[in-house]
Amino acid sequence: MLTEAVKQQLCEVVGSKYYKDDMEALITHSFDGTPMLQSLPDGVIYPASTQEVSGIMKVLSQHKIPIVGRGSGTNLCGGTVPIQGGVVMVMHRMNRILELDTQNLTATVQPGLITAQFIEQVEQAGLFYPPDPSSMSISTIGGNIAECSGGLRGLKYGTTKDYVLGLEAVLASGEIIRTGGKLMKDVAGYDLTKLLIGSEGTLAIITEATLKLVPKPPYKKTMLAMFHDLYDAAKTVSAIIEQRIIPATLEFLDNATIRVVDDFAKLGLPHHVEAMLIIEQDGDPSTVERDIAAIAEICEQYHADKIQIAETSEEAEKLLTARRSAFTALARLKPTTILEDATVPRSKIADMVLAINRIAEKYQVQICTFGHAGDGNLHPTAMTDARDEEEVARVEQAFAEIFEAAISLGGTITGEHGVGIVKAPYLEWKVGSSGVALMQGIKAVFDPDHLLNPGKMFAKSAKKRVVLHRD
Amino acid sequence: MLTEAVKQQLCEVVGSKYYKDDMEALITHSFDGTPMLQSLPDGVIYPASTQEVSGIMKVLSQHKIPIVGRGSGTNLCGGTVPIQGGVVMVMHRMNRILELDTQNLTATVQPGLITAQFIEQVEQAGLFYPPDPSSMSISTIGGNIAECSGGLRGLKYGTTKDYVLGLEAVLASGEIIRTGGKLMKDVAGYDLTKLLIGSEGTLAIITEATLKLVPKPPYKKTMLAMFHDLYDAAKTVSAIIEQRIIPATLEFLDNATIRVVDDFAKLGLPHHVEAMLIIEQDGDPSTVERDIAAIAEICEQYHADKIQIAETSEEAEKLLTARRSAFTALARLKPTTILEDATVPRSKIADMVLAINRIAEKYQVQICTFGHAGDGNLHPTAMTDARDEEEVARVEQAFAEIFEAAISLGGTITGEHGVGIVKAPYLEWKVGSSGVALMQGIKAVFDPDHLLNPGKMFAKSAKKRVVLHRD
């Protein structure tokens, strides 16, 4: 609970209209995209400027009150659930494109800008901002930066971290810092820009970002291939890359996902195939045509059952629907859908999918897998019911074993969703106790009183490992 | 001076053959590529493995002895000069490519590997490692990572930081940490990989790196354009990018550099032009031909005096010689050559070159400018004589004003050379006192006793700013 005096101070910074603590506001900001996590904040605040953010931080740090920065709350790791109460700071009023610089190919934006709206504006200028998280029609650029969001184009174009050149951010103390700039090269000191990207609101509140843009590819083509054998699909992925072709998108759906998606979207997909790849290439028309032809040949070589190349953009949209509707289709099956993102080197995809299937069977839980095959970023998705505690416990055990499997294949516990609350107990598995200690040290440098998004990324204790692991 | 007991402990770790403190070894490791900086270490050690590096660190941290990690010492910021004595650790024995993984398009290498040798091996496998610092025939991958080296291909391909996926490193305590992996997506905690890149040996000793490779572009073409007017050359650079063409290389030489280079290499270059651009595009043949034709048209539109397109690789080599021999040619003029790397947004190149010329005249010093126009990374180079203290003082004043000018144009004090000793007094100009404080805090987390490359990056006090600056 905030005292009246503190509320008064906060209202002085933003105006009383932009501080709320009625039950509706508190409940609305007590959860995010992550299932089964909820915690009420004590207040919700809506700043309109960097100066206001700084003013808020000064009040809160004076009174040692936790602060959780938040865009649209689409994250899947509990990253914006205020588990220690305090104030949720919603960035939606700071949603402008401050500059689109076509000479330097940069955009300077505020954090509350919706990703898809930004992408649309950028494309109208003939430019391209590649990071495309599935939540992009709702998610904000600030949230994408805080979580280092990925997306379907990660394989060829990288993720959010590859497109942030500079940041303005407010520290817990209220101090405003600036990092980087409109600079492709800048080695003045440690890379604080990259350190803030993916720091999940635990180090500072991002108030402005300078983003790198690239020329918009003039042409793109989409294709789909079905496989009776999972390994053939996986080998196809590796063979494409080994032939030095980097597709813009290289997505994977397993049999269970294909069935569910087809029941939902009535796409006429075959229910008996073990795997489906959706492949997209962009660039100059001649290069794209050549790459797609070569990829089709590789698919055939690895016994693809059916290959379909979209001849129009409508056909392409239809092929992509299978992938885009995966989460929605799966979410219809049961009340609670848990979408994970264990990630492995791309050469280990088949091993990982088989491990997921084995683990799902062991724990008798329903897990469908789809994801970004090209960069090894898989989304094993469990359909369960939060009210069934016993089943949920089995799902959690299964995911622990899936993370273990990913790490033993040279992978990681999270490729693009972040650590938040959900993965915090597993962080040590990936980065070791020394890694966690260094990260906690860095956290203390930025936020000595642990006010910024407390309880995230670092768990009180690490989860015990299920299986004996390497080294 | 190291005690006999410490030497004994070090020799036990590496074998007595690989610890040296004879005057020849000490003098050889008392300087690096940076002029006018020299300081004797107390010993030089040559580890052969990560375990040995860890053993060395344990001995040195026990006795609180400084350690300076070093590859070939080609840096230009005094980054490897042991100004507080202690032990220089030379990484040349750890020079192997541990794995070239053509499925995941990664290479895992040791830090002492020579950059050019690595690039050659990679290209033999049809792959490509873009970072190409001018020192690459001598520099090491470990040094490139420590300094976040750039190069001629930075505009299109980025710099070293864009190609490091994972690291193994040894902390001051001797603890071995691992970051990242063969993963295009990994958001498990803060990005320690990127934090170590460009940390100039002040946070940890890098002992292994997993690098991202890309397909080798099948074709490339080189051209050259001369301009009577500096602004026309600068406008050409901007216009190329604004037409959504990102060349692989887009280099700039000013009039003074052109004259010196031509006197040296007898290339028959016109001495009266104000600027020369050297442009290279790579990729698919049809794309390259189209881009080069479009660029030639833009050059003409901005009144290029002479445009030359290489028809053979020998001709291309000849055109590139002008750029490649710039430093060597300039170094012949006077005993001491100081090569700087003030960097600005690419739209500010002409302003920056004019500022440099104005400042050189003000301080009556000889400064030639060349560099990477495409990414705004310029190399103003002063020819002087270290024995002429009065002139050297003027050169230093001129550079301080050049850094000031770069920052006031939205640029930085160093684009690719690093901070080291030379830029430490200017770091605060770029990142602010809060930025320096955060960086020093991070340093203390990794290296609480300040043993790793002490005296680098952070100055006892910041230089007073010459000119009033923005905000």
Short mmCIF file of N, CA and C in Angstrom, two decimals, chain B residues 24-99:
data_model
loop_
_atom_site.label_atom_id
_atom_site.label_comp_id
_atom_site.label_asym_id
_atom_site.label_seq_id
_atom_site.Cartn_x
_atom_site.Cartn_y
_atom_site.Cartn_z
N GLU B 24 64.92 -8.63 -22.99
CA GLU B 24 64.38 -8.68 -24.36
C GLU B 24 62.87 -8.92 -24.33
N ALA B 25 62.45 -9.89 -23.51
CA ALA B 25 61.01 -10.19 -23.41
C ALA B 25 60.25 -9.00 -22.83
N LEU B 26 60.84 -8.38 -21.82
CA LEU B 26 60.13 -7.26 -21.17
C LEU B 26 59.99 -6.08 -22.13
N ILE B 27 61.08 -5.73 -22.84
CA ILE B 27 61.02 -4.58 -23.76
C ILE B 27 60.03 -4.87 -24.89
N THR B 28 60.11 -6.08 -25.44
CA THR B 28 59.21 -6.44 -26.55
C THR B 28 57.74 -6.29 -26.18
N HIS B 29 57.44 -6.47 -24.92
CA HIS B 29 56.04 -6.39 -24.49
C HIS B 29 55.74 -5.13 -23.69
N SER B 30 56.58 -4.11 -23.87
CA SER B 30 56.38 -2.84 -23.14
C SER B 30 55.59 -1.83 -23.97
N PHE B 31 55.31 -2.17 -25.23
CA PHE B 31 54.59 -1.23 -26.09
C PHE B 31 53.65 -2.02 -27.02
N ASP B 32 52.80 -1.28 -27.74
CA ASP B 32 51.96 -1.92 -28.75
C ASP B 32 51.89 -1.02 -29.99
N GLY B 33 50.85 -1.09 -30.78
CA GLY B 33 50.78 -0.32 -32.02
C GLY B 33 50.63 1.18 -31.81
N THR B 34 50.48 1.61 -30.58
CA THR B 34 50.21 3.02 -30.28
C THR B 34 51.52 3.79 -30.10
N PRO B 35 51.68 4.92 -30.80
CA PRO B 35 52.92 5.67 -30.64
C PRO B 35 53.04 6.32 -29.26
N MET B 36 54.25 6.54 -28.84
CA MET B 36 54.57 7.34 -27.65
C MET B 36 54.10 6.76 -26.33
N LEU B 37 53.87 5.47 -26.27
CA LEU B 37 53.48 4.86 -25.00
C LEU B 37 54.36 3.64 -24.76
N GLN B 38 54.97 3.59 -23.59
CA GLN B 38 55.82 2.43 -23.28
C GLN B 38 55.92 2.26 -21.77
N SER B 39 55.87 1.02 -21.32
CA SER B 39 56.01 0.74 -19.90
C SER B 39 56.40 -0.72 -19.73
N LEU B 40 57.45 -0.98 -18.97
CA LEU B 40 57.95 -2.35 -18.85
C LEU B 40 57.05 -3.20 -17.95
N PRO B 41 56.73 -4.43 -18.40
CA PRO B 41 56.08 -5.38 -17.48
C PRO B 41 57.13 -6.00 -16.57
N ASP B 42 56.67 -6.78 -15.59
CA ASP B 42 57.62 -7.49 -14.72
C ASP B 42 57.89 -8.90 -15.23
N GLY B 43 56.97 -9.39 -16.04
CA GLY B 43 57.17 -10.73 -16.59
C GLY B 43 56.24 -10.94 -17.77
N VAL B 44 56.57 -11.95 -18.58
CA VAL B 44 55.74 -12.27 -19.74
C VAL B 44 55.44 -13.77 -19.67
N ILE B 45 54.17 -14.15 -19.87
CA ILE B 45 53.82 -15.56 -19.73
C ILE B 45 53.00 -16.01 -20.94
N TYR B 46 53.19 -17.27 -21.33
CA TYR B 46 52.60 -17.80 -22.56
C TYR B 46 51.80 -19.06 -22.25
N PRO B 47 50.52 -18.92 -21.90
CA PRO B 47 49.74 -20.12 -21.56
C PRO B 47 49.38 -20.93 -22.80
N ALA B 48 49.14 -22.23 -22.59
CA ALA B 48 48.78 -23.11 -23.70
C ALA B 48 47.35 -23.59 -23.61
N SER B 49 46.65 -23.28 -22.52
CA SER B 49 45.29 -23.82 -22.35
C SER B 49 44.50 -22.94 -21.39
N THR B 50 43.19 -23.13 -21.43
CA THR B 50 42.30 -22.41 -20.50
C THR B 50 42.69 -22.74 -19.06
N GLN B 51 42.99 -24.00 -18.82
CA GLN B 51 43.38 -24.40 -17.46
C GLN B 51 44.61 -23.64 -17.00
N GLU B 52 45.57 -23.47 -17.92
CA GLU B 52 46.77 -22.72 -17.55
C GLU B 52 46.44 -21.25 -17.28
N VAL B 53 45.57 -20.68 -18.11
CA VAL B 53 45.16 -19.28 -17.88
C VAL B 53 44.53 -19.17 -16.49
N SER B 54 43.67 -20.12 -16.16
CA SER B 54 43.02 -20.11 -14.86
C SER B 54 44.05 -20.23 -13.73
N GLY B 55 45.03 -21.14 -13.93
CA GLY B 55 46.09 -21.31 -12.93
C GLY B 55 46.88 -20.03 -12.73
N ILE B 56 47.22 -19.37 -13.85
CA ILE B 56 47.97 -18.10 -13.78
C ILE B 56 47.16 -17.05 -13.01
N MET B 57 45.88 -16.95 -13.34
CA MET B 57 45.03 -15.93 -12.69
C MET B 57 44.95 -16.18 -11.18
N LYS B 58 44.90 -17.45 -10.81
CA LYS B 58 44.82 -17.77 -9.38
C LYS B 58 46.08 -17.30 -8.66
N VAL B 59 47.24 -17.56 -9.28
CA VAL B 59 48.50 -17.13 -8.66
C VAL B 59 48.54 -15.60 -8.56
N LEU B 60 48.21 -14.94 -9.66
CA LEU B 60 48.33 -13.48 -9.68
C LEU B 60 47.32 -12.81 -8.76
N SER B 61 46.10 -13.36 -8.69
CA SER B 61 45.12 -12.70 -7.82
C SER B 61 45.47 -12.93 -6.35
N GLN B 62 46.06 -14.09 -6.10
CA GLN B 62 46.51 -14.35 -4.72
C GLN B 62 47.51 -13.29 -4.27
N HIS B 63 48.39 -12.88 -5.20
CA HIS B 63 49.43 -11.90 -4.86
C HIS B 63 49.10 -10.49 -5.32
N LYS B 64 47.91 -10.30 -5.82
CA LYS B 64 47.44 -8.97 -6.28
C LYS B 64 48.40 -8.35 -7.31
N ILE B 65 48.75 -9.14 -8.29
CA ILE B 65 49.65 -8.68 -9.35
C ILE B 65 48.84 -8.40 -10.62
N PRO B 66 49.04 -7.22 -11.24
CA PRO B 66 48.28 -6.90 -12.47
C PRO B 66 48.59 -7.85 -13.62
N ILE B 67 47.59 -8.04 -14.47
CA ILE B 67 47.75 -8.91 -15.63
C ILE B 67 47.20 -8.20 -16.87
N VAL B 68 47.98 -8.22 -17.95
CA VAL B 68 47.53 -7.62 -19.21
C VAL B 68 47.50 -8.72 -20.26
N GLY B 69 46.30 -9.08 -20.70
CA GLY B 69 46.16 -10.06 -21.78
C GLY B 69 46.55 -9.41 -23.09
N ARG B 70 47.13 -10.17 -24.01
CA ARG B 70 47.62 -9.56 -25.23
C ARG B 70 47.67 -10.57 -26.37
N GLY B 71 47.20 -10.13 -27.55
CA GLY B 71 47.40 -10.94 -28.75
C GLY B 71 48.66 -10.42 -29.43
N SER B 72 48.48 -9.77 -30.60
CA SER B 72 49.65 -9.25 -31.32
C SER B 72 49.94 -7.79 -30.99
N GLY B 73 49.12 -7.18 -30.18
CA GLY B 73 49.38 -5.80 -29.76
C GLY B 73 49.29 -4.78 -30.89
N THR B 74 48.38 -5.02 -31.84
CA THR B 74 48.26 -4.07 -32.96
C THR B 74 47.33 -2.90 -32.64
N ASN B 75 46.74 -2.91 -31.44
CA ASN B 75 45.77 -1.85 -31.12
C ASN B 75 46.40 -0.47 -31.13
N LEU B 76 45.56 0.55 -31.27
CA LEU B 76 46.04 1.93 -31.42
C LEU B 76 45.57 2.83 -30.27
N CYS B 77 45.25 2.23 -29.13
CA CYS B 77 44.78 3.04 -27.99
C CYS B 77 45.60 2.78 -26.74
N GLY B 78 46.76 2.13 -26.90
CA GLY B 78 47.58 1.79 -25.73
C GLY B 78 46.94 0.70 -24.90
N GLY B 79 46.06 -0.06 -25.52
CA GLY B 79 45.27 -1.05 -24.80
C GLY B 79 46.07 -2.16 -24.14
N THR B 80 47.26 -2.46 -24.67
CA THR B 80 48.02 -3.57 -24.08
C THR B 80 49.36 -3.12 -23.50
N VAL B 81 49.52 -1.81 -23.27
CA VAL B 81 50.74 -1.33 -22.62
C VAL B 81 50.59 -1.54 -21.11
N PRO B 82 51.51 -2.28 -20.48
CA PRO B 82 51.35 -2.60 -19.06
C PRO B 82 51.77 -1.42 -18.16
N ILE B 83 50.93 -0.40 -18.11
CA ILE B 83 51.36 0.84 -17.42
C ILE B 83 51.47 0.68 -15.91
N GLN B 84 50.94 -0.38 -15.37
CA GLN B 84 51.16 -0.60 -13.93
C GLN B 84 52.02 -1.84 -13.71
N GLY B 85 52.82 -2.18 -14.71
CA GLY B 85 53.70 -3.34 -14.60
C GLY B 85 52.90 -4.63 -14.52
N GLY B 86 53.43 -5.58 -13.75
CA GLY B 86 52.74 -6.87 -13.64
C GLY B 86 53.12 -7.80 -14.78
N VAL B 87 52.22 -8.72 -15.09
CA VAL B 87 52.53 -9.77 -16.06
C VAL B 87 51.74 -9.55 -17.35
N VAL B 88 52.44 -9.63 -18.48
CA VAL B 88 51.76 -9.63 -19.78
C VAL B 88 51.53 -11.09 -20.17
N MET B 89 50.27 -11.42 -20.46
CA MET B 89 49.95 -12.79 -20.86
C MET B 89 49.72 -12.82 -22.36
N VAL B 90 50.60 -13.48 -23.09
CA VAL B 90 50.55 -13.52 -24.55
C VAL B 90 49.80 -14.78 -24.98
N MET B 91 48.80 -14.62 -25.82
CA MET B 91 47.89 -15.73 -26.12
C MET B 91 48.27 -16.52 -27.39
N HIS B 92 49.45 -16.26 -27.95
CA HIS B 92 49.78 -16.84 -29.25
C HIS B 92 49.84 -18.36 -29.31
N ARG B 93 50.10 -19.01 -28.17
CA ARG B 93 50.16 -20.48 -28.21
C ARG B 93 48.75 -21.08 -28.31
N MET B 94 47.76 -20.31 -27.93
CA MET B 94 46.37 -20.80 -28.04
C MET B 94 45.80 -20.26 -29.34
N ASN B 95 46.19 -20.90 -30.44
CA ASN B 95 45.90 -20.33 -31.76
C ASN B 95 45.19 -21.28 -32.71
N ARG B 96 44.43 -22.21 -32.16
CA ARG B 96 43.82 -23.21 -33.03
C ARG B 96 42.36 -22.90 -33.37
N ILE B 97 41.95 -23.36 -34.56
CA ILE B 97 40.53 -23.44 -34.87
C ILE B 97 40.07 -24.77 -34.28
N LEU B 98 39.25 -24.72 -33.25
CA LEU B 98 38.85 -25.95 -32.57
C LEU B 98 37.78 -26.70 -33.36
N GLU B 99 36.96 -25.94 -34.08
CA GLU B 99 35.90 -26.59 -34.86
C GLU B 99 35.37 -25.63 -35.92
#
